[in-house]
Coordinates of C-alpha atoms and ligand atoms in Angstrom, one line a residue:
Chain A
X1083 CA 108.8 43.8 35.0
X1084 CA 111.8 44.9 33.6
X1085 CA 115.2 45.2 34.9
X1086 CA 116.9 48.4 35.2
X1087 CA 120.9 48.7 35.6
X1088 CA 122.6 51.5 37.5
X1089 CA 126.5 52.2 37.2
X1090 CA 127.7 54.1 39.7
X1091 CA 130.6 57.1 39.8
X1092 CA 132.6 54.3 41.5
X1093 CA 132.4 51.7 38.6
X1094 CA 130.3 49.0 40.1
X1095 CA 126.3 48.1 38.9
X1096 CA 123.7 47.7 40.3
X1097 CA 120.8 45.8 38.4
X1098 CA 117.0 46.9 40.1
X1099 CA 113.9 44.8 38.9
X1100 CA 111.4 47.4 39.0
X1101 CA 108.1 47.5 39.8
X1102 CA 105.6 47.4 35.9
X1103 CA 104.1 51.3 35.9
X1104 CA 106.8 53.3 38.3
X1105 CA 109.7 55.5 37.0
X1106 CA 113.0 54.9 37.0
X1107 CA 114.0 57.3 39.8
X1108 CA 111.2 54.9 42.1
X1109 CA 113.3 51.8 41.3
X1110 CA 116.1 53.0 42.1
X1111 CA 115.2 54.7 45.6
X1112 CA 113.2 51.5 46.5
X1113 CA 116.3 49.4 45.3
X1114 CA 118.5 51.9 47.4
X1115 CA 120.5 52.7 44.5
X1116 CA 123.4 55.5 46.2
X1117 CA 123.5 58.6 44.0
X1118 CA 119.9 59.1 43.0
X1119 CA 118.4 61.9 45.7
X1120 CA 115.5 63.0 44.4
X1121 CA 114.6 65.6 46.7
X1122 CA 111.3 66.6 45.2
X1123 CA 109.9 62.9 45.2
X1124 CA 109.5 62.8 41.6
X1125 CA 108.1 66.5 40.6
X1126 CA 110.4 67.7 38.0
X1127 CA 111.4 70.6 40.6
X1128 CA 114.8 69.4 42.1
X1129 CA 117.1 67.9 39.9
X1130 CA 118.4 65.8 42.0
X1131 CA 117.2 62.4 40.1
X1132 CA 119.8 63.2 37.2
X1133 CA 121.3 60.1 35.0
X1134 CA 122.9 59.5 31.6
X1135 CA 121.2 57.7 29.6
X1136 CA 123.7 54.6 27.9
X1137 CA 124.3 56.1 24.9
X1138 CA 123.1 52.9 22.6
X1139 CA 119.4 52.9 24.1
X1140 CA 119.1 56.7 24.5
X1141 CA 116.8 56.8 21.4
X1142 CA 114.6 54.1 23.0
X1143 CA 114.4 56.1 25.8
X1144 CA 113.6 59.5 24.2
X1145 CA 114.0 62.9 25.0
X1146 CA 113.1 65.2 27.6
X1147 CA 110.1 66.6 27.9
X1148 CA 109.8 70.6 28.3
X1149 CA 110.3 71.2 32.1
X1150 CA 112.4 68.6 32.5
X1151 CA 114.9 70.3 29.8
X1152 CA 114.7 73.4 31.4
X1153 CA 115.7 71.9 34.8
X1154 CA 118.4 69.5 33.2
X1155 CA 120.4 73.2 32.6
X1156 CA 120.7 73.4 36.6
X1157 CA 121.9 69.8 37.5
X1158 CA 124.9 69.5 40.0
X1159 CA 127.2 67.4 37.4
X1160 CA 127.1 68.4 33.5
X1161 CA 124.8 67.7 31.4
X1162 CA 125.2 65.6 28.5
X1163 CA 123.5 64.7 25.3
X1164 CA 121.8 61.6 27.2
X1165 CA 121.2 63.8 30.4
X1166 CA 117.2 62.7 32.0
X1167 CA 115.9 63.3 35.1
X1168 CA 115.2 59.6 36.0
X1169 CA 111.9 60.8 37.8
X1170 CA 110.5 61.4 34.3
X1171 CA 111.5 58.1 32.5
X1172 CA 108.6 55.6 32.8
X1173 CA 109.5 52.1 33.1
X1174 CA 108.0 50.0 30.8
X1175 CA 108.5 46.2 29.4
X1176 CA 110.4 48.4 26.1
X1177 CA 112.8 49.6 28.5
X1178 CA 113.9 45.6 30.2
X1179 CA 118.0 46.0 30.4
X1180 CA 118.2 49.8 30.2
X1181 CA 121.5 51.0 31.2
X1182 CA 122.0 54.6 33.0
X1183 CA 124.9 56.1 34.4
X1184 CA 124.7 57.8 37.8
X1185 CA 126.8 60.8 38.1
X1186 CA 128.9 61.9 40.4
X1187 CA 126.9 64.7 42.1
X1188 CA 123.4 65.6 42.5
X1189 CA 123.7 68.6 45.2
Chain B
X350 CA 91.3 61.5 62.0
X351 CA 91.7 64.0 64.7
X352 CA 95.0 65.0 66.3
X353 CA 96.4 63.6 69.1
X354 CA 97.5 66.3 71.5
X355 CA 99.1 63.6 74.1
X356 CA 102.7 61.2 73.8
X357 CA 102.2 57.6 71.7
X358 CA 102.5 54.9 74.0
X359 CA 105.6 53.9 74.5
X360 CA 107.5 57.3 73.1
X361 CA 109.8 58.7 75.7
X362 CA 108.4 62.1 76.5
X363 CA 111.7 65.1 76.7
X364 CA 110.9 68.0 78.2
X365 CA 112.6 71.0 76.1
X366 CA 112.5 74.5 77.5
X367 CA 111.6 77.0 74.7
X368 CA 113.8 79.5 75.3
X369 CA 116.2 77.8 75.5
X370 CA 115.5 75.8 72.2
X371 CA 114.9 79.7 70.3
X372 CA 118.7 80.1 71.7
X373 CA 120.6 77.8 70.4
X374 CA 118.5 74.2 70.0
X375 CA 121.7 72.4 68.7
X376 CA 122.3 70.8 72.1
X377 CA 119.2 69.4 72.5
X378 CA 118.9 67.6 69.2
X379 CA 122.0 66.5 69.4
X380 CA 121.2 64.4 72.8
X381 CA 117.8 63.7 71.1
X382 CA 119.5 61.7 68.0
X383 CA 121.6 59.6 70.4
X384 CA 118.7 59.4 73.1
X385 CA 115.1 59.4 72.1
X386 CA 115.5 60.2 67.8
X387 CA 112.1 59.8 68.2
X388 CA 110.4 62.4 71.6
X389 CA 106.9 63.4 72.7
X390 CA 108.1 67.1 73.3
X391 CA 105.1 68.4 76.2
X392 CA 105.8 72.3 75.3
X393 CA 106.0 71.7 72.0
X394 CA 103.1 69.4 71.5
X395 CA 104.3 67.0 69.1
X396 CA 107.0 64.4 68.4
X397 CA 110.1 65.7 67.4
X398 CA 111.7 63.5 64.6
X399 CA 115.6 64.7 64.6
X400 CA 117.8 61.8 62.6
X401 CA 118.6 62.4 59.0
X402 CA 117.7 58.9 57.8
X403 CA 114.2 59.4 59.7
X404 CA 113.2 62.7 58.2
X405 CA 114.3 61.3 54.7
X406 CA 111.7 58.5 54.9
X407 CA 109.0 60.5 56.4
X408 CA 109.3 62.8 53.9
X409 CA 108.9 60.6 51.2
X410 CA 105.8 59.2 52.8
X411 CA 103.4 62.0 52.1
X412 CA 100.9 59.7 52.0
X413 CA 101.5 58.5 55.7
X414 CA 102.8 62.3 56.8
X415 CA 100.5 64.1 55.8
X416 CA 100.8 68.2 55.6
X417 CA 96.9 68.2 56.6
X418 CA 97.8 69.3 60.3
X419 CA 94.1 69.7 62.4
X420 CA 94.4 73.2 64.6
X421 CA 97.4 74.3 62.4
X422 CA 98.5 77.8 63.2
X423 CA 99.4 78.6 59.9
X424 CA 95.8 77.5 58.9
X425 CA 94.1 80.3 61.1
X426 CA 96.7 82.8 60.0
X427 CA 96.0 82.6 56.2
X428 CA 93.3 79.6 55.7
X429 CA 93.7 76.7 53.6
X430 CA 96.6 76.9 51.7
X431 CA 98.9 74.5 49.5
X432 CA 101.3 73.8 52.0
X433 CA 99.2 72.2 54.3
X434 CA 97.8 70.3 51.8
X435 CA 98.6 66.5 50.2
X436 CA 98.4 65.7 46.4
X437 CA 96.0 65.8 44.6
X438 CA 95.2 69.3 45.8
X439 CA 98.5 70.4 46.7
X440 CA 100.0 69.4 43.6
X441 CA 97.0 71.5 41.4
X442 CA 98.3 74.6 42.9
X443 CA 101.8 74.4 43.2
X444 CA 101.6 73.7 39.4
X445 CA 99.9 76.4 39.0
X446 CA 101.7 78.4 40.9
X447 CA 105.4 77.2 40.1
X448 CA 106.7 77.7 36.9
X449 CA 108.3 81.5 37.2
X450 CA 110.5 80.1 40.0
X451 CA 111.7 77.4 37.8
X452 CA 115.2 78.1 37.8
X453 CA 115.5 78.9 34.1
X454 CA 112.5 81.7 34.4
X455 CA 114.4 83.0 37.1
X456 CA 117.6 83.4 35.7
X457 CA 116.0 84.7 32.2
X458 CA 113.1 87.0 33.7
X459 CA 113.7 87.8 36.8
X460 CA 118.1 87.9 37.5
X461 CA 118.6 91.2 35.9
X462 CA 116.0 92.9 38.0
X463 CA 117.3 91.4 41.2
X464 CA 121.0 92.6 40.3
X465 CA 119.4 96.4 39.7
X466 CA 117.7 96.4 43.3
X467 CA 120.8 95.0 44.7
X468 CA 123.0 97.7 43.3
X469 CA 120.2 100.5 44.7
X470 CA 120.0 99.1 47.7
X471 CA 123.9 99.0 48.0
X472 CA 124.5 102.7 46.1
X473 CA 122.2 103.8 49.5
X474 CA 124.4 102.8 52.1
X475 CA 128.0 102.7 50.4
X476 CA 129.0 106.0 51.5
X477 CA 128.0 105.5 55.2
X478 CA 130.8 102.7 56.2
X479 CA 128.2 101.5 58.3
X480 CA 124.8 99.6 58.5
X481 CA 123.3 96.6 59.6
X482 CA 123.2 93.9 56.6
X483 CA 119.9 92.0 57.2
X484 CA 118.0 95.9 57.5
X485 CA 119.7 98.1 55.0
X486 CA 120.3 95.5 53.0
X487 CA 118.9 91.5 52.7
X488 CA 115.2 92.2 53.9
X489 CA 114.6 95.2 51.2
X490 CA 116.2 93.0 48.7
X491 CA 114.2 89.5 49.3
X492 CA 111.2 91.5 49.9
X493 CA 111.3 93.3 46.6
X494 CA 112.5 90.2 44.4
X495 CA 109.3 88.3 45.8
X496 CA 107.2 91.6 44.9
X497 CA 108.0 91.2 41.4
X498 CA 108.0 87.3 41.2
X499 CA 104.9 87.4 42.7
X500 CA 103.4 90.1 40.3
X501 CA 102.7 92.5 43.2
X502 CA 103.4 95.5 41.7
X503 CA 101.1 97.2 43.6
X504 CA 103.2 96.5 46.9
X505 CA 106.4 97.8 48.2
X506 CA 109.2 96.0 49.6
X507 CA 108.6 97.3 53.1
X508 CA 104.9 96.3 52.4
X509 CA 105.5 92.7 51.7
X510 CA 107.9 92.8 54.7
X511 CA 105.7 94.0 57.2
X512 CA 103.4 91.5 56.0
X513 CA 105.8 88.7 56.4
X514 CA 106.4 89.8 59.7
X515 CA 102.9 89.5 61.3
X516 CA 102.5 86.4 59.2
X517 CA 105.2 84.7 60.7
X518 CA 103.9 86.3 64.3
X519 CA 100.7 84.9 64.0
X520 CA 102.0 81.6 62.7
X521 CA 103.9 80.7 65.8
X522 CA 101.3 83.1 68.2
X523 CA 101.3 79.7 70.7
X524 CA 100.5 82.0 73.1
X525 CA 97.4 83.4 71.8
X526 CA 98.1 87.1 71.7
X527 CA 95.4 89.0 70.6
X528 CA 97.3 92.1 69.3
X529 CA 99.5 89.3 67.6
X530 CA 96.2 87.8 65.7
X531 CA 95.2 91.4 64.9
X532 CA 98.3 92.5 63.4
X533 CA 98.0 89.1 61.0
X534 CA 94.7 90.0 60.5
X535 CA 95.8 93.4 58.8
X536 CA 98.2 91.8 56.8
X537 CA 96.3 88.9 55.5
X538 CA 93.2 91.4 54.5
X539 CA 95.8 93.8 52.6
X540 CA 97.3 90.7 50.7
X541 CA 93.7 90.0 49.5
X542 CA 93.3 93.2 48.2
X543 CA 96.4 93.5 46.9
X544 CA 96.4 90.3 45.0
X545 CA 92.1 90.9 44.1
X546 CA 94.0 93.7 42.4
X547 CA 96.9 92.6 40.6
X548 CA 94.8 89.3 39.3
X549 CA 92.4 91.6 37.7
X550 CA 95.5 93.5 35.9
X551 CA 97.1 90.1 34.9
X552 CA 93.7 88.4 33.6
X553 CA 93.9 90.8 30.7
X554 CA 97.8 90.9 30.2
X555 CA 99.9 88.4 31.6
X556 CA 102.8 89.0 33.1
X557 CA 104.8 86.2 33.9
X558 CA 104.7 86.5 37.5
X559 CA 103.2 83.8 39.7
X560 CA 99.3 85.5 40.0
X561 CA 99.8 85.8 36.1
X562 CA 100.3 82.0 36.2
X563 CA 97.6 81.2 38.8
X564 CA 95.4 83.4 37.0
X565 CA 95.7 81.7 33.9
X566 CA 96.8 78.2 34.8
X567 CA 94.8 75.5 33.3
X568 CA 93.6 73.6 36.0
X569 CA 91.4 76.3 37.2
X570 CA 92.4 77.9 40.7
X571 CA 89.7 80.1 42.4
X572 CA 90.8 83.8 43.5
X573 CA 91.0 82.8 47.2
X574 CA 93.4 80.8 46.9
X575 CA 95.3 82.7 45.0
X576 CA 95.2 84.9 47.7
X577 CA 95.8 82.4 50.7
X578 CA 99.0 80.9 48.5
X579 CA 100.0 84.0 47.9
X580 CA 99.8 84.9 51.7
X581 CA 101.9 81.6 52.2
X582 CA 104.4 82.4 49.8
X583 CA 105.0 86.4 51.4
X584 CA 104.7 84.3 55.1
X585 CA 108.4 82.2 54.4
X586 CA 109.7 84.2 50.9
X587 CA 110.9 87.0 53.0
X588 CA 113.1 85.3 55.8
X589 CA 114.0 82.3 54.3
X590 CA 116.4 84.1 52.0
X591 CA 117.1 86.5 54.3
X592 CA 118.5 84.1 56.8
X593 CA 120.5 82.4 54.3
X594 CA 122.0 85.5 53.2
X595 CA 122.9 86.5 56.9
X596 CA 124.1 83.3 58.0
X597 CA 126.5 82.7 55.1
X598 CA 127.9 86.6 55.2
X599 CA 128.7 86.2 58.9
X600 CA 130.7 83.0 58.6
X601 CA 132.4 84.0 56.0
X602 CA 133.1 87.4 57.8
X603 CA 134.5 85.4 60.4
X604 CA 136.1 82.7 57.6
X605 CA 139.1 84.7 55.7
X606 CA 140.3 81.4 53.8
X607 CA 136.9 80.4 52.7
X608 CA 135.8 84.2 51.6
X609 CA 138.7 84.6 49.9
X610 CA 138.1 81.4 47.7
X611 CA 134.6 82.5 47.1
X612 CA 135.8 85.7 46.3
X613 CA 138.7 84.4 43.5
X614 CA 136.4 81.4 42.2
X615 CA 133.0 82.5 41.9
X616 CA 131.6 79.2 41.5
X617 CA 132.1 78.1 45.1
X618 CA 129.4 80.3 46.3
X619 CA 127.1 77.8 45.3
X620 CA 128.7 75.4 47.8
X621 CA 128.2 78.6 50.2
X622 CA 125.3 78.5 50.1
X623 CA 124.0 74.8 50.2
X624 CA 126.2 74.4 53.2
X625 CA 124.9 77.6 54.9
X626 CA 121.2 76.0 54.6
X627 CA 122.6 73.0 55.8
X628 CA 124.9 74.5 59.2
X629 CA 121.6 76.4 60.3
X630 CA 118.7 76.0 58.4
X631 CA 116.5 78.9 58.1
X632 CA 113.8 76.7 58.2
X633 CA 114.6 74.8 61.7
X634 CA 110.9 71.9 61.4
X635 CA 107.7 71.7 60.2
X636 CA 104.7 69.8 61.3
X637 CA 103.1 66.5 59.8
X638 CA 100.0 64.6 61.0
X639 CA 99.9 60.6 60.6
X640 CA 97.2 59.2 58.9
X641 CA 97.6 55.9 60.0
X642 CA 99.1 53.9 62.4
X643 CA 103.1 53.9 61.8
X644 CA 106.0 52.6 63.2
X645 CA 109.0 55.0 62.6
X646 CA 112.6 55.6 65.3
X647 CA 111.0 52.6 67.2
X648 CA 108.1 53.5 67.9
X649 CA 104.6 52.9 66.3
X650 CA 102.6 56.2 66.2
X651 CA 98.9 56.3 66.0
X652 CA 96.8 57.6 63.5
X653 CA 96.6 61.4 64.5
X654 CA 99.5 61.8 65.8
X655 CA 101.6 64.9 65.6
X656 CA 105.1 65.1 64.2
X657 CA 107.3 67.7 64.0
X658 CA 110.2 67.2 61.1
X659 CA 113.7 68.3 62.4
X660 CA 115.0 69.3 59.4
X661 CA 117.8 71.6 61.6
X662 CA 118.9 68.7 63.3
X663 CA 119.1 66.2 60.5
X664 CA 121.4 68.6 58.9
X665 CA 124.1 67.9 61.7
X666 CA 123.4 64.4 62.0
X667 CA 127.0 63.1 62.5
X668 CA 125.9 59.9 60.9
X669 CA 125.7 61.9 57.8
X670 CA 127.6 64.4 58.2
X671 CA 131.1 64.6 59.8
X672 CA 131.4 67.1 62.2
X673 CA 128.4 68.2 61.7
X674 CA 128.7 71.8 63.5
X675 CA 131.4 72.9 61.5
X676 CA 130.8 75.4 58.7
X677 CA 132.9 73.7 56.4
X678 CA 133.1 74.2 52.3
X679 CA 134.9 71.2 51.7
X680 CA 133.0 68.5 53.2
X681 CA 131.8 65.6 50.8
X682 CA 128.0 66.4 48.9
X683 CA 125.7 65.3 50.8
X684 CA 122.2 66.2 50.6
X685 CA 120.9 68.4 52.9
X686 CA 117.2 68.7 54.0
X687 CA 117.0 72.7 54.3
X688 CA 114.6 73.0 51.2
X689 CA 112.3 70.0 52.8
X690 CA 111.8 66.9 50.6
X691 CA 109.0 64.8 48.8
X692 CA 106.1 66.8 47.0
X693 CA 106.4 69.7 49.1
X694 CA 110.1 70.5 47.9
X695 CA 111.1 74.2 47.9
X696 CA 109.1 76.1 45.6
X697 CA 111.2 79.2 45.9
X698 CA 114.5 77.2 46.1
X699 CA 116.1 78.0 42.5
X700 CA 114.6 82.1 43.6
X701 CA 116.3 81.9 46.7
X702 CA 119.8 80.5 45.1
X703 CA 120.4 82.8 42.9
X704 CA 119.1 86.4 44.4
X705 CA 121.8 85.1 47.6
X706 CA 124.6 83.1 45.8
X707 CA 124.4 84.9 42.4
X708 CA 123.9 87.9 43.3
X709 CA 123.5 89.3 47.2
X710 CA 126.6 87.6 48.3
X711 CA 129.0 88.4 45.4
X712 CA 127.8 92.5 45.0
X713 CA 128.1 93.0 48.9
X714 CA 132.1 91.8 49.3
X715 CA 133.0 93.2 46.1
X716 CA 131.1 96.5 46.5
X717 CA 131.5 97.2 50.1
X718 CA 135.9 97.3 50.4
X719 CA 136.9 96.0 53.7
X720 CA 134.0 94.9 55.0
X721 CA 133.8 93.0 58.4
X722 CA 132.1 92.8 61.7
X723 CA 131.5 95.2 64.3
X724 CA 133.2 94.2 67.3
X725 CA 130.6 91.9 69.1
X726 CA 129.6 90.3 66.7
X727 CA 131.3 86.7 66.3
X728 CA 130.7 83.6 67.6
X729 CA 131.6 80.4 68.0
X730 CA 131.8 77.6 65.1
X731 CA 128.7 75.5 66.4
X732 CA 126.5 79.2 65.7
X733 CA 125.3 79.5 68.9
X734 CA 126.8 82.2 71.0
X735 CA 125.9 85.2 68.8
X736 CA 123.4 87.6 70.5
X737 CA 121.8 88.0 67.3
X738 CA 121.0 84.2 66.1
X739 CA 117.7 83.4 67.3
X740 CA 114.7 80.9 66.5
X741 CA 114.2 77.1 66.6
X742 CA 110.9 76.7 64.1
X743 CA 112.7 79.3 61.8
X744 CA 116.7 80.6 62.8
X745 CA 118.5 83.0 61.7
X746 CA 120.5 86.5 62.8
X747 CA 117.9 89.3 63.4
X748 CA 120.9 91.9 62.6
X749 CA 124.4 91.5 61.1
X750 CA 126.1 95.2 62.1
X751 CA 129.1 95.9 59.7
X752 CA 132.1 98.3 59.0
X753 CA 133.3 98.8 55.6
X754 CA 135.5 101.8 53.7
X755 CA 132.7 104.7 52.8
X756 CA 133.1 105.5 49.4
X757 CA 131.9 109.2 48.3
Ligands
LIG1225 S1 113.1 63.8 41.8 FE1 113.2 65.9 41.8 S2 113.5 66.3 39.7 FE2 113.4 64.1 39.7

């Protein structure tokens, strides 16, 4: 089960053990990370799940796939290089200790 | 499961007038949130759910709220239909049906269009200095942007409004009329044709629009429900947009300070318009059945029982928001819940933000010089004194009447 860490706008962390097979936006709305909305519940449609990827495991992590690119053009804060929308990042024992930043804005 | 049609044991039971509610249902939610956030509602026939934090969780409970409502209105009106189904069925058709109002296809295929009918619609009325914003202008202009996203070229944009209309009718026909079902009737039978048609034209050339995509999606979807979705779609594209664009020009109209920054930094009409959608929803509820026993606002609901979301009254939850009745550009993000939440998210959100805040919005103050409201029109900060604002299930104003400097 690997452990997912959230740094929030404000500068503190939060560290989610998540659940083997869910995505990352899952562990952090069951860990009740602040800052992660997720409107559409996970279906690439809102982007409102939008994180930065630390940029020292963003090759681990991968890039996005076709509709989550196009949505990442339409988030609320920039997007960046490492931009995902964390409803399309599955967790997996490969991704224990990932690091994402949550930005300031989703809406 | 079957639906309960009677309170849960040990909900409070509120009895709401209806009228009153279709006037100005603030009030009452307001007292329900610090009274009963959870009600048995007698003329309404369900449990009204009003605080934010509730509605959040139910919504992302699909499994538990389910959009399969027994005796649904909207289920007589245009049979079965996406929105009033749960994944995995649901979530076959809205992907077929969804990716031209991905906000990207909109902005690339379908903005420029939009901006032309915009500029028609407002080349027809600049020289008369006078009209009524929602008829000579919003309705014709929603009406013919979800023609073409739809791929109904066959239709016109007083078609697809009319049908919208006795969709809409029919959908909240509590009353049984029979003229009401009849003039539903009508409209559902020349959407079928219509869209029997334009599937047809699209099988051999696609077109991008959403039949186009239905048509040719590759998890098959038969021609009726292409039809019923499309039904669905004309049913809520028409006024949800609409209302928006209404509800956001008249508090602006009566806003100087906050026009004026829209006007001088176009980027804040964005803002415009998520707090528009979030100060009086066009969308005021919808329904959800349980499908198992649940314990939710303090009280455990059965299995069957009916729940209405109150997506209008968790958008002024002072708990959330701070005073919540104010139209106010400058309050802190928050997420609102106007576009719904969970699987059932907004299909023709990104559609509906840029034909009002990219476009509608920004053509009608620069184009029409002076405008403002005819005298009678105002009202008061909580939106609920104008003659014209009207609805609980869906709000909005029914006509906006304006004044502006004719230009030859
Ligand atoms: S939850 Fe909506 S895009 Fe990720």
């Amino acid at each position: 089960m690997p452990t997912v860490i959230f740094q929030l706008p404000d500068g503190t962390e939060r560290k989610v053990i998540a659940a083997s097979g869910t995505v990352l936006m899952q562990a952090a709305v069951s860990g009740g990370v602040e800052g992660i909305v997720a409107e559409c519940g996970g279906n690439a449609s809102c982007a409102t799940c939008h994180v930065y990827v630390d940029s020292e495991q963003a090759e681990l992590v991968g890039p996005p796939n076709d509709v989550e690119d196009e949505m990442l053009d339409f988030t609320a804060a920039e997007r960046r290089p490492t931009s995902r929308l964390s409803c399309q990042i599955h967790l997996s024992d490969a991704l224990d200790g990932l690091v994402v930043h949550v930005p300031e804005e989703q809406v | 499961m079957s639906a309960l049609t009677t309170a849960a044991p040990g909900a409070p039971v509120v009895e709401l007038d209806l009228a009153e509610l279709r006037r100005d249902p603030y009030p009452a939610y307001a007292e329900l949130r610090r009274t009963a956030p959870l009600a048995w509602v007698p003329s309404v026939g369900r449990h009204l759910l009003t605080r934010y934090d509730d509605i959040v969780h139910a919504e992302k409970l699909p499994e538990v709220f389910s959009s399969r409502e027994e005796g649904s209105l909207l289920l007589r009106t245009v049979g079965p239909n996406m929105l009033r189904e749960d994944d995995p069925d649901h979530r076959r058709l809205r992907a077929a049906a969804e990716p031209p109002t991905r906000p990207r296809q909109v902005r690339d295929q379908w903005a420029a269009a939009f901006e032309r009918t915009a500029h028609k619609l407002l080349d027809r009325i600049a020289g008369r200095g006078e009209g009524d914003l929602i008829r000579d202008f919003a309705e014709p202009l929603v009406a013919a942007n979800l023609a073409l996203v739809l791929g109904l070229r066959n239709a016109s944009a007083a078609d697809i409004a009319d049908w919208s209309r006795a969709m809409m009718d029919g959908n909240s026909n509590y009353a049984d009329d029979p003229d009401i079902w009849l003039r539903a009737e009508r409209a559902t039978r020349a959407i079928e044709e219509a869209v029997a048609e334009m599937a047809e034209v699209t099988r051999r050339e696609p077109d991008g629009s959403v039949i186009s995509s239905m048509v040719h999606a590759a998890d098959p979807v038969a021609l009726a429900e292409i039809q019923n979705n499309v039904k669905v779609i004309i049913g809520g594209g028409v006024n949800e947009p609409r209302d928006v664009f209404g509800v956001g020009a008249w508090a602006l109209l009566q806003r100087p300070d906050a026009l004026d920054r829209a006007l001088k930094d176009p980027s804040a009409w964005k803002r415009v318009f998520e707090e528009t959608a979030r100060w009086i929803s066009p969308i005021g509820m919808y329904p959800r059945q349980l499908t198992q026993d649940y314990e939710i606002a303090g009280v455990t609901l059965p299995a069957g029982s009916r729940v209405a979301l109150v997506i209008a009254s968790g958008n002024r939850d002072e708990s959330v928001f701070e005073r919540a009745d104010e139209f106010d550009l400058d309050r802190p993000h928050r997420p609102h819940l106007a576009f719904g939440g969970g699987p059932h998210f907004c299909m023709g959100a990104w559609v509906a933000r840029h034909e009002v805040s990219a476009i509608a919005w920004p053509l009608v103050f620069s184009r029409l010089k002076g405008l403002r409201l005819d005298d009678g029109a105002t009202a008061s900060d909580s939106g609920s004194a104008a003659g014209s604002l009207d609805g609980w299930v869906f709000r909005g104003l029914t006509s906006l009447d304006v004044t502006w400097q004719a230009t030859a």
